[in-house]
């Protein structure tokens, strides 16, 4: 059996994931000896202390320690903890455990604490986020995906509060969203979308900017997606304040990128910038003579970009109008 085939047996593909009635997803994870039949379940011993789990009040929101069935629980299906104090007292130790089951349970506890006990969890974020980053680097897919889901919930709950700690999370999520293991990749994309939704664009865009020039084209593509999603949230005044010329230069640089995903994100960004520019130039509150003498979008692009880049931006932003005219 080839090395690739052995790797493929470690985690079942997304098509084998079963959606449960409560909204959670069950993934069958094989460790130890490789099995030929994906439906076969392999029992493995665990050294996770039952008393530790019970004391923390983990309930049914976690992975069953006695087998290999990993539960990926949607945020809306997470319930509150039975004993918050006990959970908090052991949280860091379990996040840093050598037992992967214990790590996954602790990650789910971080999600529960964030959702139901925001203020108490906030006090520990400084020490917890590095441990989440460590789990994002974990080679075991179950740990990695649970850490990704934890990151998404942290973005949703804390938003701008974690901006000073977002860099290590962002690096790992961009990496995971660029890998070949699809169910991990899709979870990472979901977390990145949560980040662009809940973290202020004025704070996030400078964090994303360096990754638009990363050597890895897949990372550039995911960073471009995040950048393109964040810019419209600035609003017209925010875009003007940030610098529409700087943003159009960013869009132009991505239009010539290697991957179609980057180019599509750049096209969407360019269209947004064109819309904002034309609205700001043609506002009905402005003097009509000033509007008449205002530079067109094409003139603006030619003034702010090298000739080839200006042509590329003008081409992608004029296509929709041309298609509309042709349709008429």
Short mmCIF file of C-alpha atoms in Angstrom, two decimals:
data_model
loop_
_atom_site.label_atom_id
_atom_site.label_comp_id
_atom_site.label_asym_id
_atom_site.label_seq_id
_atom_site.Cartn_x
_atom_site.Cartn_y
_atom_site.Cartn_z
CA UNK A 1 0.00 0.00 0.00
CA UNK A 2 1.41 3.38 -0.93
CA UNK A 3 2.29 6.03 1.63
CA UNK A 4 -0.50 8.25 0.27
CA UNK A 5 -3.05 5.48 0.72
CA UNK A 6 -1.97 4.99 4.32
CA UNK A 7 -2.36 8.68 4.99
CA UNK A 8 -5.79 8.70 3.41
CA UNK A 9 -6.92 6.02 5.85
CA UNK A 10 -6.04 8.09 8.89
CA UNK A 11 -9.09 10.36 8.57
CA UNK A 12 -12.19 9.67 6.57
CA UNK A 13 -13.07 12.19 3.87
CA UNK A 14 -15.92 14.65 4.38
CA UNK A 15 -18.33 12.39 2.51
CA UNK A 16 -18.07 9.89 5.36
CA UNK A 17 -18.97 12.41 8.06
CA UNK A 18 -22.35 11.79 9.59
CA UNK A 19 -24.57 14.69 10.58
CA UNK A 20 -26.30 13.94 13.87
CA UNK A 21 -29.78 15.14 14.88
CA UNK A 22 -28.33 17.58 17.42
CA UNK A 23 -26.31 19.34 14.76
CA UNK A 24 -22.93 17.83 15.70
CA UNK A 25 -20.75 16.01 13.25
CA UNK A 26 -19.17 12.67 13.96
CA UNK A 27 -15.82 11.91 12.33
CA UNK A 28 -14.33 8.43 12.59
CA UNK A 29 -10.64 8.85 13.32
CA UNK A 30 -8.30 5.87 13.07
CA UNK A 31 -5.13 5.77 15.15
CA UNK A 32 -2.75 2.97 15.94
CA UNK A 33 -2.94 0.20 13.36
CA UNK A 34 -4.23 1.18 9.92
CA UNK A 35 -7.50 -0.54 9.07
CA UNK A 36 -8.63 -1.38 5.55
CA UNK A 37 -12.35 -0.90 6.19
CA UNK A 38 -13.35 2.67 7.08
CA UNK A 39 -16.47 1.38 8.81
CA UNK A 40 -14.41 -0.70 11.24
CA UNK A 41 -13.95 0.91 14.65
CA UNK A 42 -10.70 0.44 16.55
CA UNK A 43 -10.70 0.73 20.32
CA UNK A 44 -7.66 2.31 21.94
CA UNK A 45 -6.78 2.69 25.60
CA UNK A 46 -6.91 6.10 27.17
CA UNK A 47 -5.24 7.43 30.29
CA UNK A 48 -7.59 10.39 30.73
CA UNK A 49 -8.76 10.43 34.33
CA UNK A 50 -12.52 9.89 34.66
CA UNK A 51 -12.54 11.82 37.92
CA UNK A 52 -10.85 14.79 36.25
CA UNK A 53 -13.44 14.82 33.50
CA UNK A 54 -16.32 14.51 35.95
CA UNK A 55 -14.95 17.19 38.26
CA UNK A 56 -14.77 19.62 35.36
CA UNK A 57 -18.43 19.01 34.54
CA UNK A 58 -17.69 18.22 30.92
CA UNK A 59 -20.95 16.38 30.31
CA UNK A 60 -21.78 15.36 26.75
CA UNK A 61 -20.16 18.32 24.99
CA UNK A 62 -16.93 16.40 24.55
CA UNK A 63 -15.33 13.45 22.88
CA UNK A 64 -16.02 10.03 24.32
CA UNK A 65 -12.76 9.01 25.95
CA UNK A 66 -13.29 5.28 25.47
CA UNK A 67 -13.38 5.17 21.69
CA UNK A 68 -12.25 6.92 18.54
CA UNK A 69 -15.43 8.79 17.72
CA UNK A 70 -14.77 12.52 17.64
CA UNK A 71 -17.69 14.88 18.01
CA UNK A 72 -17.45 18.26 16.27
CA UNK A 73 -20.16 20.28 17.96
CA UNK A 74 -21.65 23.40 16.41
CA UNK A 75 -21.56 26.48 18.63
CA UNK A 76 -25.34 26.65 18.98
CA UNK A 77 -25.38 23.10 20.37
CA UNK A 78 -22.83 23.69 23.12
CA UNK A 79 -24.38 23.71 26.57
CA UNK A 80 -23.17 25.39 29.73
CA UNK A 81 -20.71 23.72 32.09
CA UNK A 82 -21.87 22.12 35.30
CA UNK A 83 -18.89 23.29 37.36
CA UNK A 84 -17.17 26.37 35.96
CA UNK A 85 -14.63 26.72 38.77
CA UNK A 86 -13.44 23.12 38.44
CA UNK A 87 -13.15 23.49 34.68
CA UNK A 88 -11.17 26.72 34.91
CA UNK A 89 -8.78 25.28 37.51
CA UNK A 90 -7.68 22.46 35.20
CA UNK A 91 -8.12 24.17 31.82
CA UNK A 92 -4.52 25.18 31.08
CA UNK A 93 -3.15 21.82 32.17
CA UNK A 94 -5.60 19.95 29.95
CA UNK A 95 -4.94 22.22 26.97
CA UNK A 96 -1.24 21.41 27.38
CA UNK A 97 -1.86 17.69 27.93
CA UNK A 98 -0.15 14.93 25.96
CA UNK A 99 -3.51 13.14 25.68
CA UNK A 100 -5.26 14.27 22.50
CA UNK A 101 -8.70 13.42 23.89
CA UNK A 102 -8.09 15.65 26.90
CA UNK A 103 -6.93 18.48 24.64
CA UNK A 104 -10.08 18.29 22.52
CA UNK A 105 -12.26 18.31 25.60
CA UNK A 106 -10.42 21.31 26.99
CA UNK A 107 -10.79 23.16 23.67
CA UNK A 108 -14.52 22.57 23.76
CA UNK A 109 -14.49 23.90 27.32
CA UNK A 110 -12.84 27.10 26.06
CA UNK A 111 -15.73 27.44 23.61
CA UNK A 112 -18.31 26.86 26.37
CA UNK A 113 -16.62 29.31 28.72
CA UNK A 114 -16.39 31.94 25.99
CA UNK A 115 -20.07 31.59 25.12
CA UNK A 116 -21.49 31.34 28.63
CA UNK A 117 -18.86 32.96 30.87
CA UNK A 118 -17.24 35.58 28.66
CA UNK A 119 -15.77 37.75 31.41
CA UNK A 120 -14.22 34.89 33.32
CA UNK A 121 -12.71 33.38 30.20
CA UNK A 122 -11.37 36.78 29.15
CA UNK A 123 -9.11 36.81 32.21
CA UNK A 124 -7.37 33.68 30.90
CA UNK A 125 -7.19 34.53 27.19
CA UNK A 126 -3.58 35.67 27.38
CA UNK A 127 -2.42 32.24 28.50
CA UNK A 128 -5.04 30.21 26.62
CA UNK A 129 -4.52 31.57 23.09
CA UNK A 130 -0.90 30.31 22.84
CA UNK A 131 -2.19 26.85 23.81
CA UNK A 132 -4.89 27.07 21.14
CA UNK A 133 -2.16 27.95 18.63
CA UNK A 134 -0.24 24.89 19.80
CA UNK A 135 -3.32 22.76 19.12
CA UNK A 136 -3.69 24.31 15.67
CA UNK A 137 -0.20 22.97 14.92
CA UNK A 138 -1.08 19.50 16.24
CA UNK A 139 -0.68 16.84 13.53
CA UNK A 140 -3.79 15.00 14.75
CA UNK A 141 -6.70 16.23 12.67
CA UNK A 142 -9.25 15.94 15.50
CA UNK A 143 -7.24 18.29 17.71
CA UNK A 144 -6.54 20.68 14.85
CA UNK A 145 -10.16 20.95 13.73
CA UNK A 146 -11.43 21.42 17.29
CA UNK A 147 -8.86 24.19 17.76
CA UNK A 148 -10.05 25.81 14.54
CA UNK A 149 -13.66 25.75 15.78
CA UNK A 150 -12.46 27.23 19.07
CA UNK A 151 -10.74 30.06 17.19
CA UNK A 152 -13.95 30.84 15.31
CA UNK A 153 -15.93 31.10 18.56
CA UNK A 154 -13.27 33.32 20.12
CA UNK A 155 -13.48 35.71 17.15
CA UNK A 156 -17.25 35.78 17.47
CA UNK A 157 -17.34 36.37 21.20
CA UNK A 158 -14.37 38.69 21.74
CA UNK A 159 -13.93 40.51 18.42
CA UNK A 160 -11.53 43.44 18.71
CA UNK A 161 -10.51 42.46 22.25
CA UNK A 162 -8.10 39.85 20.90
CA UNK A 163 -6.55 41.96 18.14
CA UNK A 164 -3.15 41.99 19.89
CA UNK A 165 -3.18 38.18 19.96
CA UNK A 166 -4.61 37.60 16.50
CA UNK A 167 -1.30 37.21 14.62
CA UNK A 168 -0.40 33.63 15.67
CA UNK A 169 -4.01 32.51 15.16
CA UNK A 170 -4.13 34.15 11.73
CA UNK A 171 -0.89 32.49 10.59
CA UNK A 172 -2.12 29.02 11.50
CA UNK A 173 -5.62 29.51 10.07
CA UNK A 174 -4.17 30.68 6.76
CA UNK A 175 -1.94 27.61 6.71
CA UNK A 176 -4.75 25.21 7.59
CA UNK A 177 -7.09 26.78 5.05
CA UNK A 178 -4.45 26.14 2.41
CA UNK A 179 -3.85 22.44 3.03
CA UNK A 180 -5.21 19.42 1.17
CA UNK A 181 -7.17 17.80 4.01
CA UNK A 182 -10.56 19.13 3.02
CA UNK A 183 -12.53 18.95 6.26
CA UNK A 184 -9.76 20.83 8.10
CA UNK A 185 -9.44 23.30 5.24
CA UNK A 186 -13.18 24.05 5.21
CA UNK A 187 -13.25 24.56 8.98
CA UNK A 188 -10.32 26.98 8.72
CA UNK A 189 -12.08 28.98 5.99
CA UNK A 190 -15.15 29.20 8.24
CA UNK A 191 -12.95 30.52 11.07
CA UNK A 192 -11.37 33.11 8.76
CA UNK A 193 -14.83 34.27 7.72
CA UNK A 194 -15.75 34.61 11.41
CA UNK A 195 -12.62 36.69 11.91
CA UNK A 196 -13.50 39.07 9.05
CA UNK A 197 -17.06 39.30 10.38
CA UNK A 198 -16.33 40.08 14.01
CA UNK A 199 -12.97 41.88 14.03
CA UNK A 200 -13.01 45.52 12.90
CA UNK A 201 -11.58 45.90 9.39
CA UNK A 202 -9.53 48.95 10.35
CA UNK A 203 -7.65 46.74 12.82
CA UNK A 204 -7.60 43.59 10.70
CA UNK A 205 -6.47 44.92 7.30
CA UNK A 206 -2.94 45.85 8.48
CA UNK A 207 -2.63 42.32 9.90
CA UNK A 208 -3.64 40.78 6.57
CA UNK A 209 -1.52 42.99 4.33
CA UNK A 210 1.82 41.11 4.74
CA UNK A 211 0.23 37.78 3.78
CA UNK A 212 -0.86 39.14 0.41
CA UNK A 213 2.82 38.86 -0.57
CA UNK A 214 3.49 35.48 1.02
CA UNK A 215 5.59 33.03 -1.01
CA UNK A 216 2.86 30.40 -0.73
CA UNK A 217 0.20 31.15 -3.40
CA UNK A 218 -2.50 29.37 -1.39
CA UNK A 219 -1.85 31.56 1.62
CA UNK A 220 -1.96 34.63 -0.60
CA UNK A 221 -5.30 33.45 -1.97
CA UNK A 222 -6.87 33.02 1.48
CA UNK A 223 -5.45 36.33 2.65
CA UNK A 224 -6.90 37.98 -0.46
CA UNK A 225 -10.29 36.49 0.34
CA UNK A 226 -10.15 37.89 3.88
CA UNK A 227 -8.95 41.27 2.66
CA UNK A 228 -11.72 41.49 0.08
CA UNK A 229 -14.35 40.56 2.69
CA UNK A 230 -13.08 43.12 5.19
CA UNK A 231 -12.85 46.23 3.02
CA UNK A 232 -16.63 46.74 2.43
CA UNK A 233 -17.14 46.73 6.21
CA UNK A 234 -15.13 49.95 6.40
CA UNK A 235 -17.98 51.81 4.70
CA UNK A 236 -17.51 54.70 2.29
CA UNK A 237 -15.95 57.06 4.81
CA UNK A 238 -13.76 54.32 6.23
CA UNK A 239 -12.47 53.38 2.78
CA UNK A 240 -11.71 57.01 1.99
CA UNK A 241 -9.97 57.38 5.33
CA UNK A 242 -7.93 54.19 4.87
CA UNK A 243 -6.92 55.36 1.41
CA UNK A 244 -8.77 54.25 -1.71
CA UNK A 245 -5.55 54.66 -3.69
CA UNK A 246 -3.73 52.19 -1.40
CA UNK A 247 -6.60 49.73 -1.64
CA UNK A 248 -6.78 49.89 -5.42
CA UNK A 249 -3.04 49.25 -5.58
CA UNK A 250 -3.56 46.16 -3.44
CA UNK A 251 -6.36 44.95 -5.71
CA UNK A 252 -4.19 45.50 -8.79
CA UNK A 253 -1.32 43.47 -7.35
CA UNK A 254 -3.64 40.52 -6.69
CA UNK A 255 -5.19 40.58 -10.18
CA UNK A 256 -2.02 39.08 -11.61
CA UNK A 257 -1.68 36.44 -8.91
CA UNK A 258 -1.10 32.77 -9.68
CA UNK A 259 -4.34 31.33 -8.30
CA UNK A 260 -7.86 32.13 -9.59
CA UNK A 261 -9.08 32.55 -6.00
CA UNK A 262 -6.73 35.51 -5.52
CA UNK A 263 -7.75 37.05 -8.81
CA UNK A 264 -11.45 36.69 -8.05
CA UNK A 265 -11.02 38.29 -4.62
CA UNK A 266 -9.14 41.15 -6.29
CA UNK A 267 -11.91 41.56 -8.88
CA UNK A 268 -14.56 41.78 -6.15
CA UNK A 269 -12.44 44.30 -4.25
CA UNK A 270 -11.90 46.40 -7.38
CA UNK A 271 -15.64 46.54 -8.05
CA UNK A 272 -16.28 47.63 -4.47
CA UNK A 273 -13.68 50.37 -4.73
CA UNK A 274 -15.08 51.56 -8.05
CA UNK A 275 -18.54 51.81 -6.50
CA UNK A 276 -17.25 53.76 -3.51
CA UNK A 277 -15.16 56.07 -5.70
CA UNK A 278 -18.05 56.89 -8.03
CA UNK A 279 -20.43 57.48 -5.14
CA UNK A 280 -17.98 59.81 -3.43
CA UNK A 281 -17.33 61.69 -6.67
CA UNK A 282 -20.95 61.91 -7.75
CA UNK A 283 -22.71 62.69 -4.50
CA UNK A 284 -25.85 64.76 -5.14
CA UNK A 285 -24.93 67.05 -2.25
CA UNK A 286 -21.86 68.25 -4.09
CA UNK A 287 -21.81 71.19 -6.44
CA UNK A 288 -22.75 70.05 -9.94
CA UNK A 289 -19.74 71.77 -11.52
CA UNK A 290 -17.39 69.95 -9.15
CA UNK A 291 -19.00 66.63 -10.06
CA UNK A 292 -18.72 67.42 -13.75
CA UNK A 293 -15.01 68.19 -13.39
CA UNK A 294 -14.26 65.19 -11.16
CA UNK A 295 -11.89 62.54 -12.45
CA UNK A 296 -13.54 59.42 -13.80
CA UNK A 297 -12.70 56.01 -12.34
CA UNK A 298 -10.54 55.29 -15.37
CA UNK A 299 -8.59 58.51 -14.94
CA UNK A 300 -8.17 57.83 -11.22
CA UNK A 301 -6.77 54.34 -11.89
CA UNK A 302 -4.38 55.64 -14.53
CA UNK A 303 -3.14 58.30 -12.13
CA UNK A 304 -2.57 55.92 -9.21
CA UNK A 305 -1.31 52.77 -10.95
CA UNK A 306 1.34 51.73 -13.47
CA UNK A 307 -0.11 51.48 -16.99
CA UNK A 308 -0.50 47.69 -17.10
CA UNK A 309 -2.04 47.55 -13.62
CA UNK A 310 -4.41 50.40 -14.48
CA UNK A 311 -5.51 48.58 -17.62
CA UNK A 312 -6.16 45.39 -15.62
CA UNK A 313 -8.30 47.20 -13.04
CA UNK A 314 -10.24 49.12 -15.69
CA UNK A 315 -10.86 45.92 -17.63
CA UNK A 316 -12.32 43.94 -14.70
CA UNK A 317 -14.44 46.86 -13.47
CA UNK A 318 -15.86 47.70 -16.89
CA UNK A 319 -16.91 44.14 -17.76
CA UNK A 320 -20.15 44.16 -15.70
CA UNK A 321 -21.28 47.41 -17.33
CA UNK A 322 -20.50 46.09 -20.79
CA UNK A 323 -22.41 42.89 -20.07
CA UNK A 324 -25.40 44.94 -18.87
CA UNK A 325 -25.39 47.05 -22.06
CA UNK A 326 -25.13 43.91 -24.19
CA UNK A 327 -28.07 42.38 -22.32
CA UNK A 328 -30.22 45.40 -23.08
#
